[in-house]
GROMACS .gro file of C-alpha atoms in nm:
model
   90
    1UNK     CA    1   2.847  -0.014  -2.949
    2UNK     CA    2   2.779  -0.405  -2.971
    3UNK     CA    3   2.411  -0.489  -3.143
    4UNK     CA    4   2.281  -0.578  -2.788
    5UNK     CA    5   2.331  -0.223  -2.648
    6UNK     CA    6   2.209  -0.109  -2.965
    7UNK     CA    7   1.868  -0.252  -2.974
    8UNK     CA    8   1.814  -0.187  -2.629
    9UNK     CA    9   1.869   0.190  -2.707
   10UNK     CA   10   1.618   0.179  -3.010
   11UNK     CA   11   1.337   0.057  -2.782
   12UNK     CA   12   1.004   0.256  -2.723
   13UNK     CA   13   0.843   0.291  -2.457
   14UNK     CA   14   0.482   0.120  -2.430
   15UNK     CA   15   0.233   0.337  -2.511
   16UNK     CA   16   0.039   0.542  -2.267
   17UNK     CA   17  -0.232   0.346  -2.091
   18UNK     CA   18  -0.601   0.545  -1.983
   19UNK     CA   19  -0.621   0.531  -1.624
   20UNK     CA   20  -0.954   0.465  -1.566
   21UNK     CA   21  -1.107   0.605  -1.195
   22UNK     CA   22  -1.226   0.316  -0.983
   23UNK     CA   23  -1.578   0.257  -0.831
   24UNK     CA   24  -1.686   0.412  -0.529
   25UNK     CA   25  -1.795   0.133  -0.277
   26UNK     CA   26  -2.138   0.004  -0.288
   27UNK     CA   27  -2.346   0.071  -0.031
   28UNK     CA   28  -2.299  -0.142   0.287
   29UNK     CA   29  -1.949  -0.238   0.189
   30UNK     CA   30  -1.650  -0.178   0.425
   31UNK     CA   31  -1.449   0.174   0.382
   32UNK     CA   32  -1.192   0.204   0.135
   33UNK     CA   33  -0.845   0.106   0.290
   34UNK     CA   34  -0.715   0.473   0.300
   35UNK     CA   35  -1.026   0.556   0.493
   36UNK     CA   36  -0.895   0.273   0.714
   37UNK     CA   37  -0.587   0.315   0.718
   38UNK     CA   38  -0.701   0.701   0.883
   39UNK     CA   39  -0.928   0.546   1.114
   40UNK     CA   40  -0.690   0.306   1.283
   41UNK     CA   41  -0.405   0.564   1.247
   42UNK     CA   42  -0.612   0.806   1.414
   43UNK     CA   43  -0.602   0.578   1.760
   44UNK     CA   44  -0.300   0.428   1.814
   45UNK     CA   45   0.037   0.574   1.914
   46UNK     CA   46   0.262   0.814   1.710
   47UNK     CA   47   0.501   0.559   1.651
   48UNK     CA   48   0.296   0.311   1.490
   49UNK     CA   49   0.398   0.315   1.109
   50UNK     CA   50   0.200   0.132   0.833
   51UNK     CA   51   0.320  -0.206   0.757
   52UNK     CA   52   0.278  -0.567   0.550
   53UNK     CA   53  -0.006  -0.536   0.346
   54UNK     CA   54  -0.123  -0.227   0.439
   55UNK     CA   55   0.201  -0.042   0.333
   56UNK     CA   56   0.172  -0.230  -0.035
   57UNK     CA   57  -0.173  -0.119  -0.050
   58UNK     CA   58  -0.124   0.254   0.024
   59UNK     CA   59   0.183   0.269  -0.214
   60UNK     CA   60  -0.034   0.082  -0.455
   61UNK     CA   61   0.157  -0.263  -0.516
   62UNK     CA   62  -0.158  -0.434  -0.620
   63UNK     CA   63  -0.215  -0.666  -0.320
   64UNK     CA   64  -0.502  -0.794  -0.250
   65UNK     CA   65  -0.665  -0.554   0.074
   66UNK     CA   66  -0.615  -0.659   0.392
   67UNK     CA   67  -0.900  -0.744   0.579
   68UNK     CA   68  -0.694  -0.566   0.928
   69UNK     CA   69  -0.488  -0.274   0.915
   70UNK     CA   70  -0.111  -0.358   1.008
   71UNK     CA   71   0.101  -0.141   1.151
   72UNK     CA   72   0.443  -0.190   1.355
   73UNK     CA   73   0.540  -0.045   1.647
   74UNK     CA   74   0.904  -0.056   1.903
   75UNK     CA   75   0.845  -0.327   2.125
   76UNK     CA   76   0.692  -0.237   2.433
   77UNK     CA   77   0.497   0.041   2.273
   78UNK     CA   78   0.158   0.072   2.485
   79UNK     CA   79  -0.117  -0.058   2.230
   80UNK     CA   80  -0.454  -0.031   2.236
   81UNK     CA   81  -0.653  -0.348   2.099
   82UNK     CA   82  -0.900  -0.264   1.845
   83UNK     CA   83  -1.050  -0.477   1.562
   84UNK     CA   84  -0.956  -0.445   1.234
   85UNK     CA   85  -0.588  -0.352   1.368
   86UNK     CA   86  -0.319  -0.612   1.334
   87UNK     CA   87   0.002  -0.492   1.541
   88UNK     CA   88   0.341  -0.604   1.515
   89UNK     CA   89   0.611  -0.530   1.712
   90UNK     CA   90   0.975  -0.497   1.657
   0.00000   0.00000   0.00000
């Protein structure tokens, strides 16, 4: 075993970090983007999927929110318009 492989096998891990539960939203804000993400989900077609910044939100990447909710859908898929919903197709 060379010293490089070595070392590396000697490292620790990083000590456990206290997750801390966020803030509920203040009164008057806008819904959390889960609660979004539901809402906009709830109205447009089965094969809309999640997508851009919305998908790195739900699966917790640490993007800043997105102000729409994007999803992707075939091309051609019948969409209806709302606001707050960004569609792409492909």
């Amino acid at each position: 075993m060379t010293d490089r492989f070595h070392h590396a096998a000697t490292l620790r891990p990083p000590p456990r970090l206290r997750a801390v539960p966020p803030a509920g939203p203040a009164p008057g804000d806008p819904p959390p983007a889960i609660e979004a993400i539901r809402a906009a989900l709830a109205v447009l077609p089965r094969a809309a999927t999640l997508s851009h910044q919305s998908a790195a939100a739900l699966y917790g990447f640490g993007v800043v929110p997105p102000v729409a909710v994007h999803v992707t859908v075939p091309a051609g898929t019948p969409v209806p318009r709302r606001r707050g919903i960004a569609v792409h197709e492909s």
